[in-house]
PDB file of C-alpha atoms in Angstrom:
ATOM      1  CA  MET W   1      26.435  41.999  67.997  1.00 63.00           C
ATOM      2  CA  LYS W   2      23.370  39.759  67.765  1.00 77.00           C
ATOM      3  CA  LYS W   3      22.923  40.726  64.094  1.00 77.00           C
ATOM      4  CA  ILE W   4      26.508  39.694  63.310  1.00 74.00           C
ATOM      5  CA  THR W   5      26.068  36.385  65.124  1.00 80.00           C
ATOM      6  CA  LEU W   6      22.798  35.744  63.289  1.00 87.00           C
ATOM      7  CA  LEU W   7      24.447  36.597  59.966  1.00 90.00           C
ATOM      8  CA  THR W   8      27.429  34.291  60.558  1.00 89.00           C
ATOM      9  CA  LYS W   9      25.201  31.412  61.700  1.00 91.00           C
ATOM     10  CA  THR W  10      22.912  31.897  58.713  1.00 93.00           C
ATOM     11  CA  THR W  11      25.935  31.938  56.385  1.00 93.00           C
ATOM     12  CA  PHE W  12      27.329  28.776  57.998  1.00 93.00           C
ATOM     13  CA  HIS W  13      24.033  26.899  57.734  1.00 94.00           C
ATOM     14  CA  THR W  14      23.392  28.084  54.171  1.00 95.00           C
ATOM     15  CA  THR W  15      26.885  27.033  53.110  1.00 94.00           C
ATOM     16  CA  ASN W  16      26.366  23.711  54.840  1.00 94.00           C
ATOM     17  CA  ILE W  17      23.101  23.084  52.976  1.00 95.00           C
ATOM     18  CA  VAL W  18      24.631  24.103  49.643  1.00 92.00           C
ATOM     19  CA  LEU W  19      27.607  21.787  50.239  1.00 91.00           C
ATOM     20  CA  ILE W  20      25.280  18.890  51.076  1.00 92.00           C
ATOM     21  CA  LEU W  21      23.232  19.519  47.908  1.00 89.00           C
ATOM     22  CA  ILE W  22      26.391  19.654  45.784  1.00 85.00           C
ATOM     23  CA  TYR W  23      27.632  16.454  47.409  1.00 85.00           C
ATOM     24  CA  LEU W  24      24.391  14.547  46.900  1.00 86.00           C
ATOM     25  CA  TYR W  25      23.698  15.677  43.330  1.00 81.00           C
ATOM     26  CA  PRO W  26      24.281  12.791  40.886  1.00 77.00           C
ATOM     27  CA  GLY W  27      26.950  14.462  38.807  1.00 71.00           C
ATOM     28  CA  SER W  28      28.718  17.786  38.916  1.00 73.00           C
ATOM     29  CA  ILE W  29      26.545  20.877  39.283  1.00 74.00           C
ATOM     30  CA  PHE W  30      29.562  23.084  38.585  1.00 71.00           C
ATOM     31  CA  GLY W  31      30.486  20.978  35.550  1.00 74.00           C
ATOM     32  CA  TRP W  32      26.956  21.439  34.235  1.00 73.00           C
ATOM     33  CA  LEU W  33      27.003  25.202  34.872  1.00 74.00           C
ATOM     34  CA  LEU W  34      30.502  25.832  33.493  1.00 75.00           C
ATOM     35  CA  TYR W  35      30.868  23.216  30.760  1.00 76.00           C
ATOM     36  CA  GLY W  36      27.319  21.981  30.124  1.00 79.00           C
ATOM     37  CA  ASP W  37      28.481  18.493  31.145  1.00 76.00           C
ATOM     38  CA  ILE W  38      27.567  16.881  34.483  1.00 73.00           C
ATOM     39  CA  GLN W  39      30.355  14.338  33.961  1.00 72.00           C
ATOM     40  CA  LYS W  40      33.109  16.970  34.029  1.00 74.00           C
ATOM     41  CA  GLN W  41      34.289  18.166  37.430  1.00 74.00           C
ATOM     42  CA  PRO W  42      36.042  21.560  37.516  1.00 70.00           C
ATOM     43  CA  GLN W  43      39.340  21.495  39.390  1.00 69.00           C
ATOM     44  CA  LEU W  44      40.307  24.621  41.365  1.00 69.00           C
ATOM     45  CA  THR W  45      43.938  23.571  41.690  1.00 75.00           C
ATOM     46  CA  SER W  46      45.822  20.364  41.141  1.00 76.00           C
ATOM     47  CA  ASP W  47      45.235  17.811  43.855  1.00 73.00           C
ATOM     48  CA  PHE W  48      47.616  17.587  46.768  1.00 75.00           C
ATOM     49  CA  ILE W  49      49.579  14.384  47.338  1.00 77.00           C
ATOM     50  CA  ILE W  50      46.725  12.313  48.787  1.00 80.00           C
ATOM     51  CA  PHE W  51      44.058  14.999  49.152  1.00 83.00           C
ATOM     52  CA  SER W  52      41.459  16.316  46.746  1.00 85.00           C
ATOM     53  CA  SER W  53      42.078  20.068  46.635  1.00 86.00           C
ATOM     54  CA  ASN W  54      38.418  20.901  45.958  1.00 86.00           C
ATOM     55  CA  HIS W  55      37.425  19.060  49.115  1.00 89.00           C
ATOM     56  CA  VAL W  56      40.168  20.684  51.173  1.00 91.00           C
ATOM     57  CA  PHE W  57      38.991  24.167  50.157  1.00 92.00           C
ATOM     58  CA  ALA W  58      35.298  23.366  50.645  1.00 92.00           C
ATOM     59  CA  PHE W  59      35.809  22.027  54.154  1.00 95.00           C
ATOM     60  CA  MET W  60      38.236  24.798  55.072  1.00 95.00           C
ATOM     61  CA  LEU W  61      35.510  27.303  54.190  1.00 95.00           C
ATOM     62  CA  LEU W  62      32.834  25.375  56.078  1.00 95.00           C
ATOM     63  CA  SER W  63      35.106  24.937  59.123  1.00 95.00           C
ATOM     64  CA  PHE W  64      36.070  28.608  59.143  1.00 94.00           C
ATOM     65  CA  LEU W  65      32.434  29.704  58.982  1.00 94.00           C
ATOM     66  CA  GLY W  66      31.606  27.212  61.725  1.00 94.00           C
ATOM     67  CA  ILE W  67      34.309  28.553  64.034  1.00 92.00           C
ATOM     68  CA  ILE W  68      33.136  32.116  63.527  1.00 90.00           C
ATOM     69  CA  SER W  69      29.544  31.063  64.193  1.00 90.00           C
ATOM     70  CA  TYR W  70      30.021  28.598  67.048  1.00 87.00           C
ATOM     71  CA  ASN W  71      33.211  29.667  68.799  1.00 82.00           C
ATOM     72  CA  LYS W  72      32.002  28.351  72.176  1.00 82.00           C
ATOM     73  CA  LYS W  73      30.941  24.924  70.852  1.00 85.00           C
ATOM     74  CA  ILE W  74      34.170  24.078  69.072  1.00 88.00           C
ATOM     75  CA  VAL W  75      34.367  20.401  70.070  1.00 90.00           C
ATOM     76  CA  PHE W  76      30.796  19.743  68.915  1.00 93.00           C
ATOM     77  CA  LEU W  77      31.482  21.638  65.682  1.00 93.00           C
ATOM     78  CA  PHE W  78      34.517  19.548  64.771  1.00 93.00           C
ATOM     79  CA  ILE W  79      32.752  16.289  65.646  1.00 94.00           C
ATOM     80  CA  TYR W  80      29.928  17.393  63.351  1.00 95.00           C
ATOM     81  CA  LEU W  81      32.343  18.333  60.537  1.00 95.00           C
ATOM     82  CA  PHE W  82      34.134  14.978  60.693  1.00 95.00           C
ATOM     83  CA  PHE W  83      30.815  13.128  60.873  1.00 95.00           C
ATOM     84  CA  ILE W  84      29.334  14.990  57.898  1.00 96.00           C
ATOM     85  CA  SER W  85      32.562  14.382  55.938  1.00 94.00           C
ATOM     86  CA  ILE W  86      32.258  10.640  56.427  1.00 95.00           C
ATOM     87  CA  VAL W  87      28.505  10.439  55.797  1.00 94.00           C
ATOM     88  CA  LEU W  88      28.625  12.545  52.646  1.00 93.00           C
ATOM     89  CA  GLU W  89      31.556  10.687  51.157  1.00 92.00           C
ATOM     90  CA  LEU W  90      30.032   7.285  51.966  1.00 93.00           C
ATOM     91  CA  SER W  91      26.809   8.434  50.322  1.00 92.00           C
ATOM     92  CA  HIS W  92      28.711   8.636  47.034  1.00 88.00           C
ATOM     93  CA  ALA W  93      28.785   4.842  46.969  1.00 87.00           C
ATOM     94  CA  LEU W  94      24.984   4.906  46.594  1.00 89.00           C
ATOM     95  CA  ILE W  95      24.507   7.882  44.234  1.00 86.00           C
ATOM     96  CA  PRO W  96      24.617   7.333  40.455  1.00 83.00           C
ATOM     97  CA  GLU W  97      27.484   9.115  38.678  1.00 78.00           C
ATOM     98  CA  ARG W  98      29.348   9.473  42.003  1.00 82.00           C
ATOM     99  CA  SER W  99      31.897   7.220  43.707  1.00 85.00           C
ATOM    100  CA  PHE W 100      33.526   6.979  47.098  1.00 89.00           C
ATOM    101  CA  GLU W 101      37.148   8.142  47.016  1.00 89.00           C
ATOM    102  CA  TYR W 102      39.611   8.142  49.860  1.00 91.00           C
ATOM    103  CA  SER W 103      41.335  11.242  48.469  1.00 90.00           C
ATOM    104  CA  ASP W 104      38.066  13.157  48.830  1.00 90.00           C
ATOM    105  CA  LEU W 105      37.555  11.937  52.398  1.00 93.00           C
ATOM    106  CA  PHE W 106      41.144  12.782  53.316  1.00 94.00           C
ATOM    107  CA  GLY W 107      40.695  16.189  51.685  1.00 93.00           C
ATOM    108  CA  ASN W 108      37.629  16.815  53.853  1.00 94.00           C
ATOM    109  CA  PHE W 109      39.530  15.821  56.997  1.00 95.00           C
ATOM    110  CA  PHE W 110      42.590  17.851  56.030  1.00 95.00           C
ATOM    111  CA  GLY W 111      40.499  20.994  55.447  1.00 95.00           C
ATOM    112  CA  VAL W 112      38.887  20.656  58.878  1.00 95.00           C
ATOM    113  CA  ILE W 113      42.204  19.908  60.604  1.00 95.00           C
ATOM    114  CA  LEU W 114      43.961  22.878  58.954  1.00 95.00           C
ATOM    115  CA  ILE W 115      41.351  25.322  60.209  1.00 95.00           C
ATOM    116  CA  TYR W 116      41.454  23.708  63.659  1.00 93.00           C
ATOM    117  CA  ILE W 117      45.235  24.203  63.776  1.00 95.00           C
ATOM    118  CA  PHE W 118      44.959  27.825  62.573  1.00 94.00           C
ATOM    119  CA  PHE W 119      42.236  28.493  65.146  1.00 92.00           C
ATOM    120  CA  ASN W 120      44.369  27.111  67.979  1.00 90.00           C
ATOM    121  CA  LEU W 121      47.417  29.062  66.828  1.00 93.00           C
ATOM    122  CA  TYR W 122      45.294  32.207  66.723  1.00 91.00           C
ATOM    123  CA  LYS W 123      44.039  31.582  70.269  1.00 88.00           C
ATOM    124  CA  PHE W 124      47.599  30.888  71.463  1.00 91.00           C
ATOM    125  CA  PHE W 125      49.090  34.054  69.995  1.00 90.00           C
ATOM    126  CA  LYS W 126      46.122  36.158  71.032  1.00 86.00           C
ATOM    127  CA  LYS W 127      46.812  35.243  74.694  1.00 82.00           C
ATOM    128  CA  GLN W 128      50.431  36.361  74.428  1.00 72.00           C
TER     129      GLN W 128
END
């Protein structure tokens, strides 16, 4: 069991570091890798009404890995996820080739909230 916990925590922290590096890179790492152009941002799906779909998926993944890793510290985890969402998106105002966008911030929040809702529904139905 300790090996599984160590693996999930390592995966969560690695994903977190990778997400921070992608966020802080002045341009699009994926655009550079896929298209040879740091100006072009690949789009996984079309954006939702007011949310950036890429950000929703990224923060859903990070939130899911966080819940698996830190099931007992759920309140701290979600405070951290909201805090990192805000800090990273605000940092775009300072980074060349990046810009602050509310749709990205809302996408981050929505991804975290969706996983929080799914987690609570899972806990509710597991008790029944």
